[in-house]
Coordinates of C-alpha atoms in Angstrom, one line a residue:
M1 CA -10.9 -21.3 18.6
V2 CA -11.1 -17.5 18.6
F3 CA -7.9 -15.6 19.2
Y4 CA -8.3 -12.2 20.9
S5 CA -5.9 -9.2 21.0
T6 CA -4.0 -9.0 24.2
R7 CA -4.3 -5.2 24.0
R8 CA -6.9 -3.2 25.8
P9 CA -9.7 -2.3 23.3
T10 CA -9.6 1.3 22.0
E11 CA -12.7 3.4 21.7
I12 CA -13.6 4.0 18.0
P13 CA -14.7 7.5 17.2
V14 CA -17.9 8.1 15.3
T15 CA -16.6 10.9 13.1
G16 CA -15.1 11.6 9.7
V17 CA -11.4 11.4 9.0
V18 CA -10.9 15.1 8.6
D19 CA -12.8 16.0 11.7
F20 CA -10.8 13.3 13.5
I21 CA -7.4 14.8 12.4
F22 CA -8.6 18.4 13.1
E23 CA -9.8 17.4 16.5
N24 CA -6.1 17.5 17.4
R25 CA -6.0 15.0 20.3
N26 CA -2.2 15.5 20.6
R27 CA -2.4 19.3 20.9
I28 CA -0.3 20.1 17.8
P29 CA 0.5 23.9 17.6
D30 CA -0.8 25.5 14.4
N31 CA 2.7 26.9 13.7
K32 CA 4.4 23.5 13.9
R33 CA 6.0 22.3 10.7
L34 CA 4.5 18.9 9.9
L35 CA 5.3 18.2 6.3
I36 CA 8.7 18.7 4.8
D37 CA 9.8 18.2 1.2
A38 CA 13.0 16.1 1.2
S39 CA 14.3 17.8 -2.0
S40 CA 13.2 21.4 -1.8
N41 CA 12.7 21.8 2.0
D42 CA 9.3 23.4 1.4
T43 CA 7.1 22.9 4.4
L44 CA 3.5 23.0 5.6
T45 CA 2.5 23.7 9.2
F46 CA -0.5 22.1 10.9
G47 CA -2.4 25.4 10.6
Q48 CA -1.6 25.7 6.9
I49 CA -2.8 22.1 6.3
K50 CA -6.1 22.8 8.0
Q51 CA -6.6 26.1 6.1
Q52 CA -5.7 24.8 2.7
T53 CA -7.8 21.6 3.2
L54 CA -10.9 23.8 3.7
Q55 CA -10.0 26.0 0.8
F56 CA -9.5 23.0 -1.5
A57 CA -12.9 21.6 -0.4
A58 CA -14.6 24.9 -1.3
G59 CA -12.7 25.1 -4.5
L60 CA -13.9 21.7 -5.6
Q61 CA -17.5 22.7 -4.9
D62 CA -17.2 26.0 -6.8
H63 CA -15.1 25.0 -9.8
C64 CA -15.9 21.4 -10.3
Q65 CA -19.5 21.1 -8.9
F66 CA -18.2 18.5 -6.6
N67 CA -21.0 17.2 -4.4
R68 CA -21.3 14.9 -1.5
G69 CA -20.4 11.3 -2.6
D70 CA -18.4 12.4 -5.6
V71 CA -15.0 10.8 -6.2
M72 CA -11.6 12.5 -6.8
A73 CA -8.6 10.6 -8.1
I74 CA -5.0 11.4 -7.0
F75 CA -2.6 10.2 -9.7
A76 CA 0.7 11.2 -8.4
P77 CA 3.9 10.1 -6.6
N78 CA 4.5 11.3 -3.0
M79 CA 4.2 15.1 -2.8
M80 CA 4.8 17.2 0.3
D81 CA 1.2 18.5 -0.1
Y82 CA -0.4 15.2 -1.0
S83 CA -2.6 15.5 2.1
I84 CA -4.2 18.8 0.9
P85 CA -6.2 17.4 -2.1
F86 CA -6.8 14.2 -0.2
L87 CA -8.2 15.8 3.0
G88 CA -9.9 18.5 0.9
A89 CA -12.0 16.0 -1.1
L90 CA -13.0 14.4 2.1
A91 CA -13.9 17.7 3.7
A92 CA -16.1 18.4 0.7
G93 CA -18.1 15.2 1.5
G94 CA -16.4 13.2 -1.2
T95 CA -14.2 10.1 -1.6
V96 CA -10.6 9.7 -2.8
T97 CA -9.2 7.0 -5.0
T98 CA -5.4 6.9 -5.2
A99 CA -3.7 5.6 -8.3
N100 CA -0.2 4.5 -9.1
P101 CA 1.5 7.4 -11.0
A102 CA 3.2 5.0 -13.3
Y103 CA 0.0 3.5 -14.6
T104 CA -0.7 3.3 -18.3
A105 CA -3.8 4.9 -19.6
R106 CA -5.4 1.5 -19.8
E107 CA -4.8 0.8 -16.1
L108 CA -5.8 4.3 -15.0
L109 CA -9.0 4.1 -17.1
H110 CA -10.1 0.9 -15.3
Q111 CA -9.7 2.7 -11.9
L112 CA -11.4 5.9 -13.0
S113 CA -14.3 4.0 -14.5
L114 CA -14.9 1.6 -11.6
S115 CA -14.6 4.4 -9.0
S116 CA -16.7 6.9 -11.1
A117 CA -14.1 9.6 -10.5
K118 CA -15.1 13.1 -11.4
V119 CA -11.8 15.0 -10.7
I120 CA -8.2 14.1 -11.2
V121 CA -5.1 15.7 -9.5
C122 CA -1.9 14.5 -11.2
T123 CA 1.6 15.9 -12.0
V124 CA 2.8 17.7 -15.1
G125 CA 4.8 14.6 -15.9
N126 CA 1.9 12.2 -16.1
A127 CA -0.7 14.7 -17.3
P128 CA -0.8 13.2 -20.8
V129 CA -1.8 9.8 -19.4
A130 CA -4.3 11.4 -17.1
L131 CA -5.9 13.4 -19.9
E132 CA -6.1 10.3 -22.2
A133 CA -7.7 8.2 -19.5
A134 CA -10.0 11.1 -18.5
N135 CA -11.2 11.6 -22.0
Q136 CA -12.2 7.9 -22.2
A137 CA -13.8 8.0 -18.8
G138 CA -15.8 11.1 -19.7
I139 CA -14.1 13.4 -17.2
S140 CA -13.9 17.0 -18.3
P141 CA -10.4 18.3 -19.0
S142 CA -11.3 21.3 -16.8
N143 CA -11.5 18.9 -13.8
V144 CA -7.9 17.8 -14.2
F145 CA -5.3 19.6 -12.1
V146 CA -1.6 19.3 -11.4
F147 CA 0.6 19.5 -8.3
G148 CA 3.2 22.2 -8.2
K149 CA 3.3 25.8 -9.5
T150 CA 3.5 25.3 -13.2
A151 CA 0.7 24.4 -15.6
S152 CA 0.9 21.5 -17.9
P153 CA 1.6 22.4 -21.6
L154 CA -1.5 20.3 -22.3
G155 CA -3.8 22.6 -20.2
P156 CA -4.2 21.4 -16.7
R157 CA -3.4 24.1 -14.1
P158 CA -2.0 23.8 -10.6
Y159 CA -4.7 23.1 -8.1
S160 CA -3.1 25.7 -5.8
Q161 CA -3.8 28.4 -8.4
V162 CA -7.4 27.4 -9.2
L163 CA -8.8 25.8 -6.0
L164 CA -7.0 27.7 -3.2
G165 CA -7.2 31.3 -2.2
G166 CA -10.9 31.7 -2.7
R167 CA -13.8 30.7 -0.5
Q168 CA -13.1 28.5 2.5
L169 CA -15.4 26.1 4.3
E170 CA -16.0 27.0 7.9
K171 CA -15.6 23.3 8.8
P172 CA -15.5 19.9 7.0
M173 CA -18.9 18.7 5.8
A174 CA -20.4 16.4 8.3
I175 CA -20.0 12.6 7.8
H176 CA -23.5 11.3 8.8
N177 CA -22.6 7.6 9.0
P178 CA -18.8 7.1 9.3
L179 CA -19.3 3.4 9.6
D180 CA -20.8 3.3 6.2
E181 CA -19.6 6.3 4.2
V182 CA -16.5 5.6 2.1
S183 CA -13.4 7.7 2.6
V184 CA -10.9 6.1 0.2
M185 CA -10.8 3.5 -2.5
C186 CA -7.4 2.0 -3.0
F187 CA -7.2 -0.8 -5.5
S188 CA -6.2 -4.4 -4.6
S189 CA -5.2 -6.8 -7.3
G190 CA -7.3 -9.9 -7.7
T191 CA -6.1 -13.2 -9.0
T192 CA -8.8 -13.7 -11.6
S193 CA -9.5 -10.2 -12.9
M194 CA -8.4 -6.6 -13.0
P195 CA -7.7 -4.9 -9.6
K196 CA -10.7 -4.4 -7.3
G197 CA -11.6 -1.2 -5.7
V198 CA -11.6 -1.5 -1.9
M199 CA -14.2 0.6 -0.1
T200 CA -12.6 1.9 3.1
T201 CA -14.9 3.8 5.3
H202 CA -14.1 6.8 7.5
S203 CA -14.4 4.6 10.6
N204 CA -12.0 2.0 9.0
I205 CA -9.3 4.7 8.8
T206 CA -9.9 6.3 12.2
S207 CA -10.0 3.0 13.9
N208 CA -6.8 1.8 12.4
I209 CA -5.1 5.1 13.3
L210 CA -6.0 4.5 16.9
Q211 CA -5.2 0.8 16.8
L212 CA -1.7 1.6 15.4
D213 CA -1.3 4.4 17.9
A214 CA -1.7 1.9 20.8
M215 CA 1.1 -0.3 19.3
L216 CA 3.5 2.1 17.6
Y217 CA 3.5 5.3 19.7
P218 CA 5.8 3.8 22.3
F219 CA 8.5 3.6 19.6
I220 CA 8.2 7.4 19.2
K221 CA 10.3 9.0 21.9
S222 CA 9.2 12.7 21.4
P223 CA 6.8 14.9 19.4
S224 CA 10.0 16.3 17.8
D225 CA 11.1 13.0 16.4
H226 CA 11.2 13.2 12.6
L227 CA 9.6 10.5 10.5
L228 CA 10.4 9.6 6.9
A229 CA 8.0 9.0 4.1
T230 CA 9.5 6.9 1.2
L231 CA 6.6 4.4 0.8
P232 CA 4.0 5.6 -1.8
F233 CA 1.0 7.4 -0.5
F234 CA -1.1 5.8 -3.2
H235 CA -0.7 2.5 -1.4
I236 CA -2.7 2.2 1.8
Y237 CA 0.4 1.2 3.8
G238 CA 2.1 4.6 3.0
L239 CA -1.2 6.4 3.3
V240 CA -2.3 5.3 6.7
V241 CA 0.9 4.1 8.5
V242 CA 3.0 7.0 7.3
M243 CA 1.0 10.0 6.3
F244 CA -2.0 9.7 8.6
M245 CA 0.0 8.6 11.6
A246 CA 2.3 11.6 11.3
L247 CA -0.7 14.0 11.0
Y248 CA -2.3 12.4 14.0
W249 CA 0.8 12.3 16.2
G250 CA 2.0 15.7 15.1
N251 CA 5.5 14.4 14.3
P252 CA 7.4 16.2 11.4
L253 CA 7.2 14.0 8.3
V254 CA 10.0 14.3 5.7
V255 CA 8.5 13.3 2.3
M256 CA 10.5 11.7 -0.5
S257 CA 8.8 11.5 -3.9
S258 CA 10.1 8.0 -4.4
F259 CA 12.7 5.7 -3.0
D260 CA 16.4 6.3 -3.8
L261 CA 19.0 4.9 -1.6
V262 CA 21.3 7.9 -1.7
Q263 CA 18.5 10.3 -0.9
F264 CA 17.1 7.9 1.7
C265 CA 20.5 8.0 3.6
E266 CA 21.0 11.7 3.0
T267 CA 17.6 12.5 4.4
I268 CA 18.1 10.4 7.5
Q269 CA 21.4 12.1 8.1
K270 CA 20.2 15.6 7.4
H271 CA 16.9 15.5 9.3
K272 CA 17.9 13.1 12.1
I273 CA 15.2 10.7 11.2
K274 CA 14.1 8.4 14.1
F275 CA 11.4 6.2 12.6
A276 CA 10.7 5.0 9.0
S277 CA 8.3 2.5 7.5
V278 CA 10.0 0.4 4.8
V279 CA 9.6 -2.8 2.7
P280 CA 12.1 -5.8 2.7
P281 CA 13.9 -4.8 -0.5
I282 CA 14.9 -1.5 1.3
L283 CA 16.3 -3.5 4.2
V284 CA 18.3 -5.6 1.7
L285 CA 20.0 -2.5 0.5
L286 CA 20.7 -1.2 4.0
A287 CA 22.2 -4.6 4.9
K288 CA 24.3 -5.2 1.9
Q289 CA 25.2 -1.9 0.1
D290 CA 28.5 -0.3 1.2
L291 CA 26.9 3.1 0.3
A292 CA 24.7 3.0 3.5
S293 CA 27.8 2.9 5.7
K294 CA 29.1 6.2 4.3
Y295 CA 26.3 8.2 6.0
D296 CA 25.6 9.0 9.6
L297 CA 22.4 7.0 10.3
S298 CA 22.9 7.0 14.0
S299 CA 19.6 8.9 14.7
L300 CA 17.6 6.1 13.2
Q301 CA 15.9 4.1 16.0
T302 CA 13.1 2.1 14.4
L303 CA 12.4 0.6 11.0
M304 CA 8.9 -0.9 10.5
S305 CA 8.7 -3.4 7.7
G306 CA 5.5 -4.5 5.9
A307 CA 3.9 -5.3 2.6
A308 CA 5.9 -8.5 2.2
P309 CA 7.4 -11.2 4.4
L310 CA 10.6 -10.4 6.3
T311 CA 13.1 -13.1 7.3
T312 CA 14.8 -13.4 10.6
E313 CA 18.1 -13.5 8.8
L314 CA 17.6 -10.2 7.0
T315 CA 16.4 -8.6 10.2
E316 CA 19.5 -9.7 12.1
E317 CA 21.8 -8.5 9.2
V318 CA 20.3 -5.0 9.4
M319 CA 20.5 -4.8 13.2
A320 CA 24.1 -6.1 13.2
R321 CA 25.1 -3.3 10.9
F322 CA 23.1 -0.7 12.7
P323 CA 23.1 -1.8 16.4
Q324 CA 21.0 1.2 17.5
V325 CA 18.1 0.2 15.2
T326 CA 15.1 -2.0 16.1
V327 CA 13.5 -3.7 13.2
I328 CA 9.8 -4.5 13.7
Q329 CA 7.4 -6.2 11.3
G330 CA 3.7 -5.6 10.6
Y331 CA 1.1 -7.4 8.5
G332 CA -2.1 -6.4 6.9
L333 CA -4.0 -5.9 3.6
T334 CA -5.7 -3.2 1.7
E335 CA -8.9 -4.7 2.8
T336 CA -8.0 -4.3 6.5
S337 CA -7.2 -0.5 6.2
P338 CA -4.4 -1.9 6.4
V339 CA -2.7 -3.2 9.6
L340 CA -3.8 -6.3 11.5
T341 CA -0.6 -7.1 13.5
V342 CA 2.6 -5.4 14.5
S343 CA 5.4 -6.0 16.9
P344 CA 4.7 -4.5 20.4
H345 CA 7.3 -2.2 21.9
E346 CA 8.0 -4.4 25.0
I347 CA 9.0 -7.5 23.1
V348 CA 10.0 -7.9 19.5
R349 CA 10.0 -11.5 18.2
H350 CA 11.9 -11.6 14.9
G351 CA 10.5 -13.8 12.2
T352 CA 6.9 -13.0 13.2
S353 CA 4.5 -10.3 12.2
G354 CA 3.9 -9.2 15.7
M355 CA 0.6 -9.4 17.6
L356 CA -3.0 -8.6 16.9
L357 CA -3.9 -4.9 17.2
P358 CA -6.6 -3.8 19.7
N359 CA -10.2 -4.6 18.8
I360 CA -9.3 -7.5 16.4
T361 CA -10.2 -11.1 16.8
A362 CA -9.0 -13.9 14.6
K363 CA -9.5 -17.5 13.7
I364 CA -7.2 -20.0 12.1
V365 CA -9.2 -22.3 9.8
N366 CA -7.7 -25.5 8.2
E367 CA -8.3 -26.9 4.7
E368 CA -11.3 -28.9 6.0
G369 CA -12.9 -25.6 7.2
K370 CA -12.4 -26.4 10.9
E371 CA -11.1 -23.9 13.4
V372 CA -7.8 -24.9 14.9
G373 CA -5.8 -23.7 17.8
V374 CA -2.4 -22.5 19.1
G375 CA 0.5 -23.5 17.0
E376 CA -1.6 -25.0 14.2
R377 CA -1.6 -23.7 10.6
G378 CA -4.5 -22.6 8.5
E379 CA -6.1 -19.6 6.8
L380 CA -6.2 -16.4 8.9
W381 CA -9.7 -15.0 9.3
V382 CA -10.0 -11.6 11.0
K383 CA -12.7 -9.4 12.4
G384 CA -12.6 -5.8 13.6
P385 CA -13.5 -2.1 13.0
N386 CA -10.9 -1.8 10.3
I387 CA -12.3 -4.4 7.9
M388 CA -13.4 -2.8 4.7
K389 CA -17.0 -2.2 3.7
G390 CA -16.5 -4.3 0.6
Y391 CA -15.4 -4.2 -3.1
I392 CA -16.9 -1.4 -5.2
K393 CA -19.6 -2.7 -7.6
N394 CA -18.6 -6.3 -6.8
P395 CA -20.9 -7.8 -4.2
K396 CA -20.0 -11.3 -5.3
A397 CA -16.3 -10.8 -4.5
T398 CA -17.3 -9.2 -1.2
A399 CA -19.5 -12.1 -0.2
E400 CA -16.7 -14.5 -1.1
C401 CA -14.2 -13.0 1.4
I402 CA -16.4 -11.6 4.2
D403 CA -18.6 -14.3 5.9
F404 CA -21.9 -13.9 7.8
E405 CA -20.1 -13.4 11.1
G406 CA -18.1 -10.5 9.7
Y407 CA -14.8 -12.3 9.4
F408 CA -12.6 -11.4 6.5
H409 CA -10.8 -14.4 4.9
T410 CA -7.3 -13.1 4.2
G411 CA -6.1 -15.8 1.9
D412 CA -2.9 -16.1 3.9
V413 CA -1.9 -19.1 5.9
A414 CA -0.8 -18.3 9.5
I415 CA 0.2 -19.8 12.8
I416 CA -0.5 -18.0 16.2
D417 CA 1.7 -19.1 19.0
K418 CA 1.0 -19.4 22.7
D419 CA 2.1 -15.8 23.3
G420 CA -0.1 -14.4 20.6
F421 CA 2.6 -13.8 18.0
V422 CA 1.4 -14.3 14.4
S423 CA 3.5 -15.8 11.7
I424 CA 2.5 -15.7 8.0
V425 CA 3.8 -19.0 6.5
D426 CA 2.1 -19.3 3.1
R427 CA -0.4 -17.8 0.8
I428 CA -3.6 -19.4 -0.6
K429 CA -4.1 -16.5 -3.0
E430 CA -2.2 -16.6 -6.2
L431 CA -1.0 -13.0 -6.0
I432 CA 2.7 -12.3 -6.6
K433 CA 4.2 -9.8 -4.1
Y434 CA 6.9 -7.9 -6.1
K435 CA 8.7 -5.4 -3.8
G436 CA 5.5 -4.9 -1.8
F437 CA 3.2 -4.5 -4.8
Q438 CA 0.6 -7.0 -5.8
V439 CA 0.9 -8.5 -9.2
P440 CA -2.1 -10.5 -10.4
P441 CA -1.1 -13.5 -12.6
A442 CA -4.4 -13.6 -14.4
E443 CA -4.1 -10.0 -15.7
L444 CA -0.7 -10.7 -17.1
E445 CA -1.8 -14.0 -18.6
G446 CA -4.7 -12.3 -20.3
L447 CA -2.4 -9.7 -21.9
M448 CA 0.1 -12.3 -23.0
L449 CA -2.5 -14.5 -24.7
A450 CA -3.3 -11.6 -27.0
S451 CA 0.3 -11.9 -28.4
P452 CA 0.4 -13.6 -31.8
M453 CA 3.4 -15.6 -30.5
I454 CA 1.8 -17.3 -27.5
A455 CA -0.5 -20.4 -27.5
D456 CA -0.7 -20.7 -23.7
C457 CA 1.0 -19.3 -20.6
A458 CA 1.0 -19.2 -16.9
V459 CA 2.6 -16.6 -14.5
I460 CA 4.0 -17.4 -11.1
G461 CA 6.1 -15.7 -8.5
V462 CA 9.7 -17.0 -8.0
Y463 CA 11.3 -15.9 -4.7
D464 CA 14.6 -14.1 -5.1
K465 CA 16.5 -14.1 -1.8
E466 CA 19.0 -11.5 -2.8
Q467 CA 16.2 -9.0 -3.5
A468 CA 13.9 -10.3 -0.7
T469 CA 11.0 -10.4 -3.1
E470 CA 9.1 -12.5 -5.5
I471 CA 9.8 -12.1 -9.2
P472 CA 7.0 -12.4 -11.9
C473 CA 8.0 -15.4 -14.0
A474 CA 6.1 -16.5 -17.1
Y475 CA 5.9 -20.0 -18.5
V476 CA 5.1 -19.8 -22.2
V477 CA 3.9 -22.2 -24.8
L478 CA 4.8 -20.8 -28.2
K479 CA 2.7 -21.1 -31.4
P480 CA 4.3 -23.5 -34.0
D481 CA 5.8 -20.7 -36.2
Y482 CA 7.9 -19.3 -33.3
A483 CA 11.1 -20.6 -31.8
A484 CA 12.2 -20.4 -28.2
S485 CA 15.2 -18.0 -27.8
D486 CA 16.5 -15.2 -25.7
E487 CA 15.3 -12.8 -28.4
T488 CA 11.8 -14.3 -28.3
A489 CA 11.7 -13.9 -24.6
K490 CA 12.7 -10.2 -24.8
V491 CA 9.9 -9.6 -27.4
I492 CA 7.4 -11.1 -25.0
Q493 CA 8.7 -9.1 -22.1
K494 CA 8.4 -5.9 -24.1
F495 CA 4.9 -6.8 -25.3
V496 CA 3.8 -6.9 -21.6
A497 CA 5.9 -4.0 -20.5
D498 CA 4.2 -1.7 -23.1
Q499 CA 0.9 -2.3 -21.4
V500 CA 1.5 -2.4 -17.7
V501 CA 3.1 -0.4 -14.9
N502 CA 6.7 -1.2 -14.1
Y503 CA 6.1 -3.5 -11.1
K504 CA 3.8 -5.8 -13.1
Q505 CA 6.4 -6.5 -15.8
V506 CA 7.4 -10.1 -16.5
R507 CA 11.0 -10.4 -15.3
I508 CA 11.7 -14.1 -16.3
V509 CA 10.4 -16.0 -19.4
R510 CA 10.7 -19.8 -19.5
F511 CA 9.4 -21.8 -22.4
A512 CA 7.4 -25.0 -21.9
K513 CA 5.7 -27.7 -24.1
E514 CA 2.5 -27.3 -22.1
I515 CA 1.0 -25.6 -19.1
P516 CA 0.0 -28.1 -16.3
R517 CA -3.8 -27.9 -15.7
S518 CA -6.4 -29.7 -13.7
A519 CA -9.3 -31.6 -15.3
A520 CA -11.3 -28.4 -14.9
G521 CA -8.7 -26.4 -16.8
K522 CA -7.3 -24.6 -13.7
I523 CA -3.5 -23.8 -13.9
L524 CA -1.6 -26.0 -11.5
R525 CA 0.7 -23.2 -10.3
R526 CA 2.2 -25.4 -7.5
I527 CA 3.8 -27.7 -10.1
L528 CA 5.4 -24.7 -11.8
R529 CA 6.6 -23.3 -8.5
D530 CA 8.1 -26.6 -7.6
E531 CA 9.9 -26.7 -10.9
A532 CA 11.1 -23.1 -10.4
N533 CA 12.5 -23.9 -7.0
K534 CA 14.4 -26.9 -8.3
L535 CA 15.9 -24.7 -11.0
A536 CA 16.9 -22.2 -8.4
T537 CA 18.5 -24.9 -6.3
K538 CA 20.5 -26.3 -9.2
A539 CA 21.7 -22.8 -10.1
K540 CA 23.3 -22.5 -6.6
L541 CA 25.1 -25.8 -6.7

């Protein structure tokens, strides 16, 4: 059975992302402040965004010999002007890859190498990591720039001083085939290898903007409604649902560099924020922390949650504490640019991920490979204009998840009810979702097996209800010369922490005599998860 969106199909533009934004369908005045720094109150108007984008594009061409098809990496937290280098690289005919600013040099090098990046824009704070990775990737130090107004002591200068103020393109370079040309490469963690680069085309982005517009714009009451950016722009959720939607709608976007509960509440109070995209752990804080009640959050009307499952109970807790707020939920993946479902304005059904966006069809396929119908569970397969082109330099992985009909196999188990609401009920993939970030067990296991203490290991996700997230938990078999102890566990945790970004760190270490495996040697994670659940149940008794 094929499930169809109940929404009227939207016409997908055949154009590049920058041309699409500059087309200005919502008639945004050039002098309207669109981007606001939550800390400094610095701003950028729509006119300034357009001008600086075209200056940046020309600067890339003149100073970095940046050509059509070249790749620029942004290695930074949220910045008020994040969109300038992003759109500027696209306007120059290139592609952008966005990297987590907390990456180690090892992690960044993998992304730079796989994407073949030629230019990096980072911050003064993480310039040492950027330069170390750039050196190993063969990127010239002169092609490394920083945000802000101050040069790094190590050499990189602000992009605003080097790339802006000179020549300016008359218009963005034409995107000849938006359906095929790649606009951005975010990285999606795999279960058996290092993260894979997802090739997202220009049409993938523009189509998802319009698909989201059809579902979310009714939640926006006025062009003057202020939106809040606290989710990271390096993640496609923050990039598309937050940054691009604000630029398309023309609603002022107040940008936080990272999440902090005090600043989050202060910003809502100060700027009268109406709409914010969040993840479940933020909702936990709003529901349970007394701090939130000390601020005037009465302007807040809608919170959209994504990146991880949201329970009905947590939704109701938040809405009971803030009666004027509607909490909605969406679902998607990096490979789907990213949104597939979201709650419609006219009816919000808590505990579900909403309904299929326009132009999307879906199938539910059971373990026998048969399509099933309404109310039956199985893997969710989806098809639409927002499905990625594929994984960079990995045709095998692409072929494994996109079939001959064009359906992307999500790896998530879902149920679609008679009204078209989608509920995600399980995950086939082994990925751990820690506070909205993907943690690949195989990567951590590979690192841990390099420790002289560890004979064997397995990593699983253990759900923590209090934090509304999974926690990376390692089961470890020690070599004979080492004894299980709290101190040994801390040594193992530090061994991993020294090599990975914060969200990938192992939070729990449990010692085992052996790791359960199949006859073929595959780790039987379900057995470990069952054991972890039993331990959690006993701890509550």
